[in-house]
CSV table of C-alpha atoms in Angstrom, one decimal:
chain,number,residue,atom,x,y,z
Q,11,MET,CA,69.3,93.0,67.4
Q,12,ILE,CA,67.7,93.9,70.6
Q,13,TYR,CA,67.0,90.6,71.3
Q,14,GLN,CA,70.4,89.2,70.7
Q,15,LEU,CA,71.6,91.6,72.8
Q,16,ILE,CA,69.3,91.1,76.0
Q,17,GLN,CA,70.2,87.2,75.3
Q,18,GLN,CA,74.3,88.3,75.6
Q,19,LEU,CA,73.7,90.1,78.6
Q,20,ILE,CA,71.7,87.5,80.2
Q,21,ASP,CA,74.5,84.7,79.2
Q,22,ARG,CA,77.2,87.1,80.9
Q,23,VAL,CA,75.8,87.7,84.2
Q,24,ILE,CA,75.2,83.6,84.4
Q,25,THR,CA,78.4,82.7,83.6
Q,26,ALA,CA,79.3,86.0,86.3
Q,27,GLY,CA,77.1,84.1,88.9
Q,28,LEU,CA,74.7,86.9,89.0
Q,29,ILE,CA,71.9,84.2,88.4
Q,30,GLU,CA,71.3,80.6,88.1
Q,31,LYS,CA,70.3,79.1,84.5
Q,32,GLN,CA,67.1,78.4,86.1
Q,33,ASP,CA,66.5,82.0,86.4
Q,34,GLU,CA,67.4,82.9,83.1
Q,35,ILE,CA,63.4,83.6,81.9
Q,36,TYR,CA,62.2,85.4,84.7
Q,37,ALA,CA,65.2,87.7,84.5
Q,38,ARG,CA,64.7,88.2,80.3
Q,39,ASN,CA,60.6,89.2,81.6
Q,40,GLN,CA,61.9,92.0,83.5
Q,41,VAL,CA,64.2,93.6,81.0
Q,42,LEU,CA,61.7,93.1,78.1
Q,43,SER,CA,59.4,94.9,80.6
Q,44,LEU,CA,61.9,97.9,81.1
Q,45,LEU,CA,62.3,98.1,77.4
Q,46,HIS,CA,58.5,97.9,76.4
Q,47,LEU,CA,58.9,95.0,74.9
Q,48,THR,CA,55.8,92.1,75.2
Q,49,GLU,CA,57.7,89.4,73.2
Q,50,PHE,CA,61.0,87.6,72.5
Q,51,ARG,CA,62.1,86.1,69.2
Q,52,GLU,CA,64.5,83.5,70.0
Q,53,LYS,CA,65.8,83.5,66.2
Q,54,GLU,CA,66.7,86.9,66.3
Q,55,ALA,CA,68.9,85.9,69.7
Q,56,ASP,CA,70.5,83.3,67.6
Q,57,CYS,CA,72.2,85.6,64.9
Q,58,CYS,CA,76.1,85.2,65.2
Q,59,GLU,CA,77.1,86.4,68.8
Q,60,ILE,CA,79.7,89.3,69.2
Q,61,PRO,CA,81.9,89.0,72.1
Q,62,GLU,CA,81.3,92.0,74.3
Q,63,ASP,CA,81.5,92.6,78.4
Q,64,ILE,CA,78.5,93.3,80.4
Q,65,PRO,CA,79.2,97.2,80.6
Q,66,SER,CA,79.3,97.3,76.4
Q,67,ILE,CA,76.5,95.2,75.9
Q,68,LEU,CA,74.8,97.6,78.6
Q,69,GLU,CA,75.6,100.7,76.9
Q,70,ARG,CA,74.1,99.6,73.2
Q,71,ILE,CA,71.3,98.4,74.9
Q,72,VAL,CA,70.4,101.6,76.4
Q,73,ALA,CA,71.2,102.9,73.2
Q,74,TYR,CA,68.4,101.0,71.8
Q,75,ALA,CA,65.8,102.8,74.3
Q,76,CYS,CA,67.3,105.8,73.5
Q,77,GLU,CA,66.8,105.4,69.4
Q,78,GLN,CA,63.5,104.0,70.0
Q,79,ARG,CA,62.5,107.3,72.1
Q,80,MET,CA,61.5,105.0,75.6
Q,81,ILE,CA,63.8,107.5,77.5
Q,82,GLU,CA,65.9,111.1,76.5
Q,83,ASP,CA,69.4,110.6,75.4
Q,84,TYR,CA,70.9,112.5,78.6
Q,85,LEU,CA,73.1,111.2,80.7
Q,86,ASP,CA,71.0,110.8,83.6
Q,87,GLU,CA,68.2,108.9,82.1
Q,88,LYS,CA,70.7,106.4,80.6
Q,89,GLU,CA,72.5,105.7,83.8
Q,90,ILE,CA,68.6,105.3,85.8
Q,91,LEU,CA,67.6,102.6,82.9
Q,92,ALA,CA,71.0,100.8,82.9
Q,93,SER,CA,70.9,101.0,86.2
Q,94,LYS,CA,67.4,99.2,86.7
Q,95,ILE,CA,68.1,96.9,83.8
Q,96,MET,CA,71.2,95.5,86.0
Q,97,ASN,CA,68.9,95.1,89.0
Q,98,CYS,CA,67.3,92.3,87.1
Q,99,PHE,CA,70.2,90.0,87.9
Q,100,VAL,CA,71.3,91.0,91.7
Q,101,ALA,CA,69.4,89.3,94.4
Q,102,ARG,CA,68.0,91.5,97.3
Q,103,PRO,CA,69.8,93.2,100.5
Q,104,SER,CA,68.8,90.5,102.7
Q,105,GLU,CA,70.1,87.6,100.5
Q,106,VAL,CA,73.4,89.3,99.8
Q,107,ASN,CA,74.1,89.8,103.3
Q,108,ARG,CA,73.2,86.1,103.7
Q,109,LEU,CA,75.9,85.1,101.3
Q,110,PHE,CA,78.2,87.6,102.8
Q,111,PHE,CA,78.1,86.3,105.9
Q,112,GLU,CA,78.3,82.4,104.9
Q,113,LYS,CA,81.5,83.7,102.8
Q,114,TYR,CA,82.8,85.4,106.2
Q,115,GLN,CA,82.8,82.1,107.7
Q,116,GLN,CA,85.0,80.8,105.6
Q,117,SER,CA,87.6,83.7,105.5
Q,118,PRO,CA,87.0,87.6,105.6
Q,119,LYS,CA,89.1,87.6,102.5
Q,120,ALA,CA,86.3,85.1,101.0
Q,121,ALA,CA,83.5,87.3,102.3
Q,122,THR,CA,84.8,90.3,100.5
Q,123,GLU,CA,85.8,89.2,97.6
Q,124,TYR,CA,82.3,87.7,97.1
Q,125,PHE,CA,80.9,91.3,97.3
Q,126,TYR,CA,83.9,93.0,95.2
Q,127,GLU,CA,83.0,90.5,92.8
Q,128,LEU,CA,78.9,91.3,92.4
Q,129,SER,CA,79.9,95.3,93.0
Q,130,LYS,CA,81.7,94.8,90.1
Q,131,ASN,CA,79.9,92.2,88.2
Q,132,SER,CA,76.2,94.1,88.5
Q,133,ASN,CA,78.1,97.2,86.9
Q,134,TYR,CA,77.7,99.5,89.9
Q,135,ILE,CA,81.4,99.4,90.3
Q,136,GLN,CA,82.0,101.0,86.9
Q,137,MET,CA,84.8,99.3,85.8
Q,138,LYS,CA,85.3,99.8,82.2
Q,139,ARG,CA,84.7,103.9,82.9
Q,140,ILE,CA,87.8,103.5,85.6
Q,141,GLN,CA,89.5,101.6,82.9
Q,142,LYS,CA,90.0,105.3,81.1
Q,143,ASN,CA,91.7,106.6,84.3
Q,144,ILE,CA,95.4,107.3,83.5
Q,145,GLN,CA,97.4,105.6,86.3
Q,146,TYR,CA,101.6,105.2,86.9
Q,147,LYS,CA,103.7,105.0,89.9
Q,148,VAL,CA,106.5,107.6,90.7
Q,149,PRO,CA,109.8,106.5,92.9
Q,150,THR,CA,110.5,108.8,95.3
Q,151,GLU,CA,113.0,108.8,98.6
Q,152,TYR,CA,109.4,108.2,100.5
Q,153,GLY,CA,108.6,105.2,98.6
Q,154,GLU,CA,106.4,104.9,95.3
Q,155,LEU,CA,103.4,107.5,94.8
Q,156,ASP,CA,100.4,106.8,92.8
Q,157,ILE,CA,99.3,109.2,90.4
Q,158,THR,CA,96.0,109.2,88.9
Q,159,ILE,CA,94.1,111.4,86.2
Q,160,ASN,CA,90.7,111.2,87.1
Q,161,LEU,CA,88.8,110.1,83.6
Q,162,SER,CA,86.3,107.9,85.0
Q,163,LYS,CA,83.4,110.2,85.7
Q,164,PRO,CA,81.1,110.8,82.7
Q,165,GLU,CA,81.1,115.0,81.7
Q,166,LYS,CA,77.3,116.5,82.0
Q,167,ASP,CA,76.6,118.3,78.9
Q,168,PRO,CA,74.9,121.7,79.2
Q,169,LYS,CA,71.3,120.5,78.8
Q,170,ASN,CA,71.6,117.4,81.0
Q,171,ILE,CA,73.2,120.5,83.5
Q,172,ALA,CA,70.1,122.6,82.9
Q,173,ARG,CA,68.0,120.0,83.5
Q,174,GLU,CA,69.2,119.5,86.5
Q,175,ARG,CA,68.7,123.2,87.8
Q,176,GLU,CA,64.5,122.8,86.8
Q,177,ALA,CA,64.2,119.8,88.4
Q,178,LYS,CA,62.0,119.4,91.5
Q,179,GLN,CA,64.3,119.9,94.8
Q,180,THR,CA,64.2,117.0,97.0
Q,181,ALA,CA,66.0,115.7,100.6
Q,182,TYR,CA,65.6,112.2,100.0
Q,183,PRO,CA,68.3,110.7,100.1
Q,184,LYS,CA,69.4,113.5,101.9
Q,185,CYS,CA,73.2,112.8,100.2
Q,186,LEU,CA,75.0,110.6,98.4
Q,187,LEU,CA,76.3,108.3,101.2
Q,188,CYS,CA,72.7,107.6,102.9
Q,189,VAL,CA,71.6,104.3,103.4
Q,190,GLU,CA,68.5,105.1,101.4
Q,191,ASN,CA,70.2,105.1,98.1
Q,192,GLU,CA,70.2,101.0,98.4
Q,193,GLY,CA,67.8,100.3,95.5
Q,194,TYR,CA,66.8,103.9,94.8
Q,195,ALA,CA,66.2,104.4,90.7
Q,196,GLY,CA,68.1,107.6,90.8
Q,197,ARG,CA,66.4,111.1,89.0
Q,198,ILE,CA,67.9,114.1,87.7
Q,199,GLY,CA,71.0,115.3,89.6
Q,200,HIS,CA,71.2,112.3,92.2
Q,201,PRO,CA,72.7,108.9,90.7
Q,202,ALA,CA,71.1,105.7,89.8
Q,203,ARG,CA,71.3,103.1,92.5
Q,204,SER,CA,68.7,100.4,91.7
Q,205,ASN,CA,71.3,97.8,91.4
Q,206,HIS,CA,73.7,99.3,94.4
Q,207,ARG,CA,73.6,96.5,97.3
Q,208,MET,CA,75.3,97.4,101.1
Q,209,ILE,CA,76.4,94.8,103.7
Q,210,ARG,CA,75.1,95.6,107.3
Q,211,LEU,CA,78.0,95.3,109.6
Q,212,ASN,CA,78.5,95.7,113.5
Q,213,LEU,CA,81.0,98.4,114.6
Q,214,LEU,CA,80.5,99.5,118.6
Q,215,ASP,CA,77.5,97.6,118.8
Q,216,LYS,CA,75.8,99.8,116.1
Q,217,THR,CA,74.9,99.1,112.3
Q,218,TRP,CA,77.1,100.5,109.9
Q,219,PHE,CA,77.3,99.7,106.5
Q,220,LEU,CA,80.3,98.8,104.1
Q,221,GLN,CA,79.9,99.2,100.1
Q,222,TYR,CA,82.4,99.7,97.3
Q,223,SER,CA,83.0,103.2,95.8
Q,224,PRO,CA,81.3,103.6,92.3
Q,225,TYR,CA,84.5,105.1,91.1
Q,226,MET,CA,87.4,103.4,92.6
Q,227,TYR,CA,90.6,104.4,93.0
Q,228,TYR,CA,92.9,101.3,94.5
Q,229,ASN,CA,91.8,98.0,94.8
Q,230,GLU,CA,88.6,97.2,96.5
Q,231,HIS,CA,87.9,100.3,97.2
Q,232,CYS,CA,85.4,100.6,100.5
Q,233,ILE,CA,83.3,103.3,102.4
Q,234,VAL,CA,82.0,102.0,105.8
Q,235,LEU,CA,79.4,104.6,106.3
Q,236,SER,CA,76.6,105.2,109.5
Q,237,GLU,CA,73.1,104.0,109.4
Q,238,GLN,CA,72.4,107.7,110.4
Q,239,HIS,CA,73.0,111.1,108.8
Q,240,THR,CA,75.2,112.5,111.2
Q,241,GLU,CA,78.4,114.9,111.0
Q,242,MET,CA,81.5,113.5,110.6
Q,243,LYS,CA,83.6,114.1,113.7
Q,244,ILE,CA,87.1,112.6,115.0
Q,245,THR,CA,86.5,111.1,118.6
Q,246,PRO,CA,87.6,108.4,120.8
Q,247,ASP,CA,84.6,106.0,119.2
Q,248,SER,CA,86.1,106.7,115.6
Q,249,PHE,CA,89.4,105.1,116.7
Q,250,ARG,CA,87.5,102.1,118.3
Q,251,ARG,CA,85.6,101.7,115.3
Q,252,ILE,CA,88.1,101.8,112.6
Q,253,LEU,CA,90.1,99.8,114.9
Q,254,GLU,CA,87.3,97.1,115.1
Q,255,PHE,CA,86.7,96.9,111.2
Q,256,VAL,CA,90.5,96.1,110.7
Q,257,GLU,CA,90.2,93.5,113.7
Q,258,GLN,CA,86.7,92.1,111.4
Q,259,PHE,CA,88.7,92.0,108.1
Q,260,PRO,CA,92.3,92.6,108.6
Q,261,HIS,CA,93.2,92.3,105.0
Q,262,TYR,CA,91.5,95.8,104.5
Q,263,PHE,CA,92.8,99.0,106.1
Q,264,LEU,CA,90.0,101.5,107.4
Q,265,GLY,CA,90.3,105.3,107.7
Q,266,SER,CA,89.0,108.8,107.9
Q,267,ASN,CA,89.0,112.4,106.1
Q,268,ALA,CA,89.3,114.9,108.6
Q,269,ASP,CA,86.6,116.5,110.4
Q,270,LEU,CA,87.4,120.1,109.3
Q,271,PRO,CA,86.7,122.2,105.8
Q,272,ILE,CA,89.9,122.6,103.9
Q,273,VAL,CA,91.6,119.4,105.0
Q,274,GLY,CA,88.6,117.3,105.2
Q,275,GLY,CA,88.7,115.9,101.6
Q,276,SER,CA,85.1,114.3,101.0
Q,277,ILE,CA,81.7,114.6,102.5
Q,278,LEU,CA,82.0,116.2,106.0
Q,279,SER,CA,77.6,115.4,106.2
Q,280,HIS,CA,77.5,112.6,106.8
Q,281,ASP,CA,80.1,110.1,108.8
Q,282,HIS,CA,82.0,107.5,106.8
Q,283,TYR,CA,85.3,105.6,106.5
Q,284,GLN,CA,87.3,104.7,103.2
Q,285,GLY,CA,89.4,101.3,103.1
Q,286,GLY,CA,90.1,98.7,100.9
Q,287,ASN,CA,92.9,95.7,99.8
Q,288,TYR,CA,95.9,98.4,99.3
Q,289,GLU,CA,98.7,99.2,100.8
Q,290,PHE,CA,100.0,102.9,100.1
Q,291,ALA,CA,103.2,104.4,100.1
Q,292,MET,CA,102.3,105.7,103.5
Q,293,ALA,CA,101.9,102.5,104.8
Q,294,LYS,CA,105.1,100.8,103.9
Q,295,ALA,CA,107.3,103.9,105.1
Q,296,GLU,CA,109.5,103.2,107.8
Q,297,ALA,CA,110.1,105.0,111.3
Q,298,ASP,CA,112.1,108.6,111.0
Q,299,TRP,CA,112.3,108.2,114.9
Q,300,THR,CA,111.0,106.5,117.9
Q,301,PHE,CA,109.8,108.0,121.2
Q,302,GLU,CA,108.1,106.7,124.2
Q,303,LEU,CA,104.5,107.8,125.1
Q,304,THR,CA,104.5,108.1,128.9
Q,305,GLY,CA,101.7,105.8,130.5
Q,306,PHE,CA,101.6,103.7,127.4
Q,307,PRO,CA,103.9,101.0,127.8
Q,308,ALA,CA,101.8,98.6,125.2
Q,309,VAL,CA,102.2,101.3,122.8
Q,310,GLN,CA,105.2,101.6,120.3
Q,311,CYS,CA,105.4,105.4,119.0
Q,312,SER,CA,107.3,106.8,116.1
Q,313,VAL,CA,107.4,109.5,113.8
Q,314,VAL,CA,106.9,107.8,110.1
Q,315,LYS,CA,109.7,109.3,107.2
Q,316,TRP,CA,106.7,110.9,105.2
Q,317,PRO,CA,106.3,114.2,103.5
Q,318,MET,CA,103.6,115.3,106.1
Q,319,SER,CA,103.4,114.7,110.0
Q,320,VAL,CA,102.5,111.4,110.7
Q,321,ILE,CA,102.5,109.7,113.7
Q,322,ARG,CA,102.3,105.9,114.3
Q,323,LEU,CA,101.1,103.8,117.0
Q,324,ARG,CA,101.4,100.2,117.2
Q,325,SER,CA,100.6,97.6,119.3
Q,326,LYS,CA,98.8,93.9,119.8
Q,327,ASP,CA,96.2,96.0,122.2
Q,328,THR,CA,93.3,97.4,120.2
Q,329,GLY,CA,92.5,99.6,123.7
Q,330,SER,CA,95.5,100.5,124.5
Q,331,LEU,CA,95.5,102.2,120.5
Q,332,VAL,CA,92.5,103.7,121.2
Q,333,THR,CA,93.6,105.4,124.7
Q,334,ALA,CA,96.5,106.7,123.4
Q,335,GLY,CA,95.2,108.1,119.9
Q,336,THR,CA,92.9,109.7,122.1
Q,337,HIS,CA,95.6,111.2,124.4
Q,338,ILE,CA,97.4,112.5,121.5
Q,339,LEU,CA,94.6,113.6,119.7
Q,340,ASP,CA,93.3,116.1,123.2
Q,341,LYS,CA,97.1,117.7,122.7
Q,342,TRP,CA,96.9,118.4,119.4
Q,343,ARG,CA,93.4,120.0,119.3
Q,344,ASN,CA,94.8,122.7,121.8
Q,345,TYR,CA,98.5,122.8,120.3
Q,346,ARG,CA,100.2,125.7,118.7
Q,347,ASP,CA,103.3,126.8,117.6
Q,348,VAL,CA,103.6,130.5,116.5
Q,349,SER,CA,107.1,129.9,115.1
Q,350,LEU,CA,105.4,127.4,112.7
Q,351,GLY,CA,102.5,128.8,111.9
Q,352,ILE,CA,100.0,126.4,113.5
Q,353,LEU,CA,97.5,128.1,115.8
Q,354,ALA,CA,94.6,125.7,117.1
Q,355,TRP,CA,91.7,128.2,117.4
Q,356,SER,CA,90.5,131.5,115.7
Q,357,GLY,CA,88.3,132.9,118.4
Q,358,GLY,CA,85.9,130.3,118.6
Q,359,THR,CA,87.0,128.4,115.4
Q,360,PRO,CA,89.1,125.2,115.4
Q,361,HIS,CA,91.8,124.5,112.9
Q,362,ASN,CA,93.6,121.4,114.5
Q,363,THR,CA,92.5,117.9,113.8
Q,364,VAL,CA,93.8,114.5,112.6
Q,365,THR,CA,93.4,112.0,109.8
Q,366,PRO,CA,93.4,109.2,111.6
Q,367,ILE,CA,94.2,105.4,109.3
Q,368,ALA,CA,94.2,101.8,111.0
Q,369,ARG,CA,95.8,98.6,109.5
Q,370,LYS,CA,96.8,95.4,110.7
Q,371,LYS,CA,100.4,93.9,110.2
Q,372,GLY,CA,100.9,90.3,111.5
Q,373,GLU,CA,100.1,90.6,115.4
Q,374,PHE,CA,100.1,93.9,115.8
Q,375,PHE,CA,97.5,96.9,114.8
Q,376,GLU,CA,98.6,100.2,114.0
Q,377,LEU,CA,97.0,103.6,114.3
Q,378,ASP,CA,98.7,106.3,111.9
Q,379,LEU,CA,97.8,109.8,113.3
Q,380,VAL,CA,98.5,112.7,110.6
Q,381,LEU,CA,98.3,116.1,111.8
Q,382,ARG,CA,96.4,118.3,110.0
Q,383,ASN,CA,95.5,122.2,109.9
Q,384,ASN,CA,93.3,124.4,108.1
Q,385,ARG,CA,93.8,127.9,108.8
Q,386,THR,CA,94.3,130.0,106.1
Q,387,SER,CA,95.9,133.6,105.7
Q,388,GLU,CA,96.2,136.2,103.3
Q,389,GLU,CA,99.2,135.2,101.7
Q,390,HIS,CA,97.7,131.6,101.1
Q,391,PRO,CA,93.6,132.2,101.3
Q,392,LEU,CA,93.3,128.3,100.4
Q,393,GLY,CA,94.9,126.9,103.7
Q,394,ILE,CA,98.5,127.4,105.2
Q,395,PHE,CA,98.9,123.8,105.3
Q,396,HIS,CA,97.2,123.1,101.8
Q,397,PRO,CA,99.1,122.9,98.1
Q,398,HIS,CA,100.5,126.2,97.6
Q,399,ALA,CA,99.5,128.4,94.5
Q,400,ASP,CA,102.7,127.5,92.6
Q,401,VAL,CA,101.3,123.4,92.3
Q,402,HIS,CA,98.0,124.7,91.8
Q,403,HIS,CA,98.1,123.8,88.3
Q,404,ILE,CA,99.0,120.8,88.9
Q,405,LYS,CA,96.5,119.7,92.0
Q,406,LYS,CA,94.7,122.7,93.4
Q,407,GLU,CA,91.8,120.4,95.5
Q,408,ASN,CA,91.6,119.4,99.0
Q,409,ILE,CA,94.3,117.0,100.2
Q,410,GLY,CA,91.9,114.0,102.0
Q,411,LEU,CA,92.7,110.7,103.4
Q,412,ILE,CA,93.9,109.2,99.9
Q,413,GLU,CA,96.1,111.9,98.7
Q,414,VAL,CA,97.1,111.8,102.5
Q,415,MET,CA,98.4,108.1,101.8
Q,416,GLY,CA,100.2,108.7,98.8
Q,417,LEU,CA,97.6,108.4,96.1
Q,418,ALA,CA,96.9,112.3,93.9
Q,419,VAL,CA,93.9,112.3,92.5
Q,420,LEU,CA,94.3,114.7,89.5
Q,421,PRO,CA,91.7,116.5,87.5
Q,422,ALA,CA,91.0,115.3,83.8
Q,423,ARG,CA,91.8,118.2,82.2
Q,424,LEU,CA,95.7,117.2,82.8
Q,425,LYS,CA,95.1,114.5,80.1
Q,426,GLU,CA,95.9,116.8,77.2
Q,427,GLU,CA,97.0,119.6,79.1
Q,428,LEU,CA,100.3,117.7,79.3
Q,429,VAL,CA,100.5,116.5,76.0
Q,430,GLU,CA,101.3,120.1,75.0
Q,431,VAL,CA,103.9,120.4,77.8
Q,432,GLU,CA,105.4,117.4,76.3
Q,433,ASN,CA,105.3,118.8,73.1
Q,434,TYR,CA,106.5,122.4,74.2
Q,435,ILE,CA,109.5,120.0,75.7
Q,436,LEU,CA,110.1,118.8,72.5
Q,437,GLY,CA,110.1,121.9,70.4
Q,438,ARG,CA,107.0,121.3,68.9
Q,439,GLU,CA,103.9,123.5,68.6
Q,440,ALA,CA,101.8,123.5,71.5
Q,441,ASN,CA,99.0,124.8,73.1
Q,442,VAL,CA,100.7,125.1,76.2
Q,443,ALA,CA,98.0,126.3,79.2
Q,444,ASP,CA,99.1,129.8,80.8
Q,445,TYR,CA,99.2,128.0,84.3
Q,446,HIS,CA,101.6,125.6,82.8
Q,447,LEU,CA,103.5,127.8,80.7
Q,448,GLU,CA,106.5,128.6,83.5
Q,449,TRP,CA,106.8,125.1,84.4
Q,450,ALA,CA,107.1,124.1,80.6
Q,451,GLU,CA,109.8,126.6,80.3
Q,452,GLN,CA,111.7,124.8,83.4
Q,453,LEU,CA,111.5,121.5,81.7
Q,454,LYS,CA,112.3,122.6,78.6
Q,455,ALA,CA,115.6,123.8,80.2
Q,456,CYS,CA,116.2,121.2,82.2
Q,457,TYR,CA,115.4,118.1,79.7
Q,458,GLY,CA,115.1,120.1,76.1
Q,459,ALA,CA,118.4,118.6,74.9
Q,460,ALA,CA,118.0,115.3,75.8
Q,461,ALA,CA,114.2,115.2,75.4
Q,462,ALA,CA,112.9,112.7,73.0
Q,463,GLU,CA,109.6,110.9,71.5
Q,464,GLU,CA,110.1,107.6,73.8
Q,465,ASN,CA,110.9,109.8,77.1
Q,466,SER,CA,109.2,113.1,77.1
Q,467,LYS,CA,106.2,111.1,78.4
Q,468,LYS,CA,108.4,109.6,81.0
Q,469,ILE,CA,109.9,113.1,82.1
Q,470,VAL,CA,106.7,114.8,82.4
Q,471,ARG,CA,104.8,112.1,84.2
Q,472,GLU,CA,107.8,112.0,86.9
Q,473,GLU,CA,107.3,115.6,87.1
Q,474,VAL,CA,104.1,115.7,87.5
Q,475,GLY,CA,104.8,113.0,90.7
Q,476,LYS,CA,107.3,115.4,92.0
Q,477,LYS,CA,104.7,118.3,92.3
Q,478,PHE,CA,102.6,115.9,93.8
Q,479,LEU,CA,104.7,115.5,96.5
Q,480,ARG,CA,105.7,119.2,96.9
Q,481,VAL,CA,101.4,119.3,97.1
Q,482,LEU,CA,102.1,116.5,100.9
Q,483,GLU,CA,105.2,118.9,101.6
Q,484,ASP,CA,102.7,122.0,101.5
Q,485,ALA,CA,100.0,120.3,104.0
Q,486,GLY,CA,102.3,118.7,106.3
Q,487,VAL,CA,101.9,120.6,109.5
Q,488,PHE,CA,106.0,119.9,110.8
Q,489,LYS,CA,108.4,120.5,107.6
Q,490,ARG,CA,110.9,118.2,107.0
Q,491,ASP,CA,113.4,121.3,107.4
Q,492,GLU,CA,115.7,121.8,110.6
Q,493,ALA,CA,112.7,123.9,112.3
Q,494,GLY,CA,110.1,121.4,111.6
Q,495,ARG,CA,111.6,118.3,112.6
Q,496,ALA,CA,112.4,120.7,116.1
Q,497,GLY,CA,109.1,121.8,116.4
Q,498,PHE,CA,108.0,118.2,115.8
Q,499,LYS,CA,110.1,117.3,118.4
Q,500,ARG,CA,108.4,120.0,120.6
Q,501,PHE,CA,105.4,118.8,120.9
Q,502,ILE,CA,106.2,114.8,121.0
Q,503,ASP,CA,107.6,116.4,124.3
Q,504,LYS,CA,104.5,117.9,125.5
Q,505,LEU,CA,102.7,114.4,125.1
């Protein structure tokens, strides 16, 4: 059976275009070596074929390695072997980059499509696991919010976690984003990256790297990272860099998490951005009101109709966007409005920053600046402008770039917990988590009489969407009430 699986895998990667037919024997021998096999049995490989995709065949080959005691049945060891097997079919970085820029001469879209397909077919992007995610949209006054219950990342069992604690610690690579991850075999506690490839980009005359997220949350979810392991800082160069990227790849957006704890949703130790080929609800949102920025006649300015506080700058000239964005950032860094709880500093600790996002629409470039503040209080120890306690049963984690734009990344626990809430609404026996109980009672009182098997899931999903909307409203520094609007206008007047 193992020979049949190896041949099936090779047939699939040839069909996917990872290797040519003339590479078949070479690639097969590489896989045989990894599986400690010294021969290939053609007749066994010719047995009736069970059609499967690359990830499924790979899982079966790895299961064989566990059965034969070649590796132990731990997640990390299985991931390392799977990555090494797929690396047998992936070209070296120099060849991948050569093909990428050859495609780029046709169009930027052709280049990214090539690299995206490569990253999926090589199993670097974990498509089979991503398909487990629960994804849907919820209509709101701000457009359709995206909801994702994240089920793609495999959970490690206690033995695997114990092995991580016992494993020898090393600082190579320094973090999960460092360029040294390209081709890295992995180890206990650090993901396997043998089949990982990156594209070399020139941004502001320095080398940056383009890759895709292995557990992407939206179409062509990419990461653009610094060659150097340097901490994230929002500066004028950040604006220049993301605008230069969308100039090179106009079908993609690119944005950055904020550079302060609490309001920064990801790794702050390595400067990087996230982007992709997807239009979020925030990008579609219209202007709530427009204003003029003195000294920047080439820039159209507006406050976006969005639950968070967003200033949108539009211009055909990226240089004007950078200088206007820098002007706003400098003003915001030191802005305070005590009546709204906005303080820029606590002693020497800064609280104000922005989440910037760049995109191109027609002839115009857009630079969105989402105003952020990470101050905490006794009432809100996790953050004043952070999801408040009454929504923590749905979303407690930081609100980063992806959530800011309107995509909720919710914890896996909700998959089972929401079923129990549905049962509760329907009057069935239900084991509702304590932290959901008040909410479940509210939903039953509101919908109980009208709830039925066919609509209970829809009801709960829409109510989760409303909770996520509340999360975004909590994170907004200028609320969309009378006092918040007046406060936002006071800030705009000082620009």
